[in-house]
Short mmCIF file of C-alpha atoms in Angstrom, two decimals:
data_model
loop_
_atom_site.label_atom_id
_atom_site.label_comp_id
_atom_site.label_asym_id
_atom_site.label_seq_id
_atom_site.Cartn_x
_atom_site.Cartn_y
_atom_site.Cartn_z
CA ILE A 1 225.17 107.28 95.94
CA HIS A 2 227.78 106.58 98.62
CA PHE A 3 228.15 108.92 101.59
CA ILE A 4 228.71 109.38 105.35
CA VAL A 5 226.79 112.17 107.11
CA PHE A 6 226.20 113.20 110.71
CA TYR A 7 222.56 114.31 110.58
CA GLY A 8 220.16 112.04 108.71
CA GLY A 9 219.80 110.56 105.27
CA GLY A 10 223.24 109.23 104.45
CA GLY A 11 222.34 108.96 100.76
CA ILE A 12 219.30 111.23 100.43
CA TYR A 13 217.52 113.61 102.81
CA ILE A 14 213.94 114.58 101.89
CA GLY A 15 212.28 117.24 104.03
CA ASN A 16 210.15 120.37 104.23
CA ASP A 17 207.05 119.01 102.46
CA SER A 18 209.04 117.87 99.43
CA HIS A 19 207.65 115.46 96.81
CA PRO A 20 210.54 114.11 94.70
CA VAL A 21 210.43 111.23 92.26
CA ILE A 22 213.40 108.88 92.63
CA LYS A 23 213.65 106.31 89.83
CA LYS A 24 216.16 103.64 88.88
CA CYS A 25 218.74 104.63 91.50
CA GLU A 26 221.17 102.68 93.65
CA ILE A 27 221.44 104.05 97.17
CA ARG A 28 224.27 101.99 98.64
CA GLU A 29 226.87 101.89 101.38
CA ASN A 30 225.85 105.09 103.15
CA GLN A 31 226.23 105.63 106.87
CA VAL A 32 224.81 108.04 109.43
CA PRO A 33 226.70 107.84 112.73
CA GLU A 34 224.55 108.93 115.70
CA SER A 35 221.60 109.61 113.36
CA ALA A 36 218.76 108.06 111.32
CA GLY A 37 218.14 106.91 107.77
CA GLY A 38 221.34 105.37 106.46
CA GLY A 39 220.08 105.34 102.87
CA ILE A 40 217.15 107.78 102.92
CA ALA A 41 215.67 110.01 105.64
CA MET A 42 212.27 111.48 104.88
CA MET A 43 210.78 114.07 107.23
CA GLU A 44 207.29 115.51 106.73
CA SER A 45 207.30 114.74 103.02
CA SER A 46 206.29 112.20 100.44
CA ALA A 47 208.08 110.76 97.46
CA GLU A 48 207.69 108.27 94.69
CA ILE A 49 210.55 105.76 94.88
CA VAL A 50 210.53 103.35 91.92
CA TYR A 51 212.92 100.62 90.73
CA CYS A 52 215.55 101.51 93.32
CA LEU A 53 218.13 99.41 95.12
CA ILE A 54 218.58 100.52 98.74
CA GLU A 55 221.43 98.34 99.98
CA GLN A 56 224.13 98.07 102.64
CA ASN A 57 223.29 101.32 104.41
CA LYS A 58 223.76 101.80 108.14
CA ALA A 59 222.32 103.96 110.90
CA SER A 60 224.63 103.51 113.85
CA SER A 61 225.15 104.82 117.35
CA SER A 62 227.76 104.01 119.94
CA ALA A 63 225.20 104.67 122.67
CA GLY A 64 222.17 102.89 121.12
CA ILE A 65 219.97 105.82 122.10
CA GLY A 66 217.29 105.41 119.43
CA TYR A 67 218.47 107.99 116.90
CA ASP A 68 220.15 105.22 114.96
CA THR A 69 216.99 103.96 113.28
CA GLY A 70 216.15 102.97 109.75
CA GLY A 71 219.26 101.46 108.23
CA GLY A 72 217.74 101.63 104.74
CA LEU A 73 215.06 104.30 105.23
CA VAL A 74 213.56 106.28 108.08
CA LEU A 75 210.14 107.92 107.63
CA VAL A 76 208.86 110.58 110.02
CA ASN A 77 205.38 111.94 109.33
CA SER A 78 205.83 110.96 105.67
CA SER A 79 203.82 108.98 103.14
CA PRO A 80 205.90 107.82 100.18
CA THR A 81 204.99 105.22 97.60
CA ILE A 82 207.77 102.66 97.21
CA THR A 83 207.30 100.43 94.15
CA ASN A 84 209.40 97.65 92.60
CA CYS A 85 212.37 98.29 94.89
CA ILE A 86 214.84 96.10 96.73
CA ILE A 87 215.67 97.06 100.32
CA ARG A 88 218.38 94.67 101.49
CA LYS A 89 221.41 94.18 103.72
CA ASN A 90 220.84 97.38 105.70
CA ASN A 91 221.52 97.74 109.42
CA GLY A 92 220.08 99.94 112.18
CA TYR A 93 219.53 99.68 115.93
CA ASN A 94 215.76 99.87 115.21
CA GLY A 95 214.26 99.07 111.80
CA GLY A 96 217.07 97.50 109.79
CA GLY A 97 215.32 97.95 106.44
CA LEU A 98 212.77 100.63 107.35
CA GLU A 99 211.80 102.66 110.40
CA ILE A 100 208.23 103.89 109.85
CA GLY A 101 207.21 106.36 112.51
CA TYR A 102 205.36 109.33 113.82
CA GLY A 103 202.33 109.55 111.56
CA SER A 104 203.81 107.91 108.45
CA SER A 105 201.59 106.06 105.98
CA PRO A 106 203.79 104.64 103.21
CA THR A 107 202.48 102.32 100.52
CA ILE A 108 205.05 99.65 99.66
CA ILE A 109 204.23 97.71 96.48
CA ASN A 110 205.98 94.75 94.86
CA THR A 111 209.12 95.38 96.90
CA ILE A 112 211.65 92.95 98.36
CA ILE A 113 212.75 93.61 101.94
CA ALA A 114 215.53 91.09 102.62
CA GLU A 115 218.55 90.34 104.76
CA ASN A 116 218.27 93.47 106.92
CA THR A 117 219.44 93.45 110.55
CA ALA A 118 218.41 95.41 113.64
CA GLY A 119 218.02 94.96 117.36
CA ASP A 120 214.28 95.60 116.95
CA GLY A 121 212.35 95.01 113.71
CA GLY A 122 214.86 93.50 111.29
CA GLY A 123 212.85 94.17 108.13
CA ALA A 124 210.76 97.05 109.44
CA ARG A 125 209.77 98.73 112.69
CA ILE A 126 206.50 100.64 112.90
CA THR A 127 206.08 103.14 115.71
CA SER A 128 203.96 106.16 116.55
CA CYS A 129 206.63 108.21 118.27
CA GLU A 130 209.42 110.25 116.75
CA PHE A 131 212.60 108.59 118.03
CA ASN A 132 212.50 108.74 121.88
CA SER A 133 209.77 111.40 122.07
CA THR A 134 206.49 111.13 123.98
CA ASP A 135 204.85 113.19 121.21
CA CYS A 136 203.18 110.43 119.20
CA LEU A 137 201.06 110.00 116.05
CA PRO A 138 199.93 106.57 114.75
CA SER A 139 201.46 105.17 111.56
CA TYR A 140 199.54 103.20 108.94
CA PRO A 141 201.87 101.49 106.44
CA ARG A 142 200.56 99.27 103.63
CA PHE A 143 202.61 96.36 102.26
CA LEU A 144 201.14 95.05 98.98
CA HIS A 145 202.45 92.17 96.84
CA SER A 146 205.84 92.33 98.57
CA THR A 147 208.36 89.84 99.95
CA ILE A 148 209.80 90.18 103.45
CA VAL A 149 212.46 87.49 103.81
CA ASN A 150 215.56 86.54 105.85
CA ASN A 151 215.59 89.62 108.07
CA THR A 152 216.99 89.41 111.61
CA ALA A 153 216.28 91.10 114.91
CA LYS A 154 219.39 90.53 117.00
CA VAL A 155 217.35 89.73 120.11
CA TYR A 156 219.52 91.63 122.59
CA ARG A 157 216.39 93.46 123.72
CA GLY A 158 213.88 90.61 123.43
CA ASP A 159 212.21 88.62 120.66
CA TRP A 160 211.07 91.59 118.63
CA GLY A 161 210.10 90.84 115.06
CA GLY A 162 212.63 89.56 112.59
CA ALA A 163 210.33 90.55 109.70
CA MET A 164 208.55 93.46 111.33
CA ARG A 165 207.66 94.92 114.71
CA VAL A 166 204.64 97.09 115.36
CA ASN A 167 205.79 98.99 118.43
CA ASN A 168 202.48 100.39 119.71
CA LYS A 169 198.76 99.76 119.81
CA GLU A 170 197.81 102.95 117.94
CA SER A 171 199.50 102.08 114.64
CA ALA A 172 198.06 99.53 112.20
CA VAL A 173 199.71 97.67 109.34
CA GLU A 174 198.04 96.30 106.20
CA ILE A 175 199.80 93.30 104.68
CA THR A 176 198.11 92.07 101.48
CA ASP A 177 199.27 89.27 99.19
CA CYS A 178 202.79 89.26 100.64
CA VAL A 179 205.34 86.54 101.33
CA VAL A 180 206.85 86.65 104.83
CA TRP A 181 209.33 83.83 105.55
CA GLY A 182 212.74 82.92 106.92
CA ASN A 183 212.87 85.85 109.35
CA SER A 184 214.41 85.48 112.81
CA PRO A 185 213.10 85.52 115.45
CA ASP A 186 209.65 84.62 114.20
CA GLY A 187 207.91 86.82 111.68
CA ILE A 188 205.83 89.76 112.86
#
């Protein structure tokens, strides 16, 4: 899937309490200018994403206003299961690989999150607010048996999590039996 859109979900948009199963797909080289979720945007839904490559997607903004989040995926009040996937070489202002926000509780199993780039949270950014809103719900992602490697936060806004940044005190992250290494700056 290769696309450029101006709303959200350059490759795939999942919304309105949908529950799709996405298996053995390549979601590559998509772009969402002035929006979120270069590869996949998921709003108030869940999905099963299995054996997928989510690669070289971009959420970009000329203004850097926060709507350019989740280069690979953006999750808003969503709880997908992502299993045996590769999320790599994506780029977003926040959350290069994944932006997990506003009440999202994904389970990420045996997945590689590598070589993603963002200003804040190279591999993943976890937040409780929807984009720049003050309306917030905590997020509770689970990373199980996964590898988070060689992701970069560009540091133009501070040293904010090459591997992952948890952006608030309300959200909590479970990381079990994972490898986190080679991320810059630091890890989590």
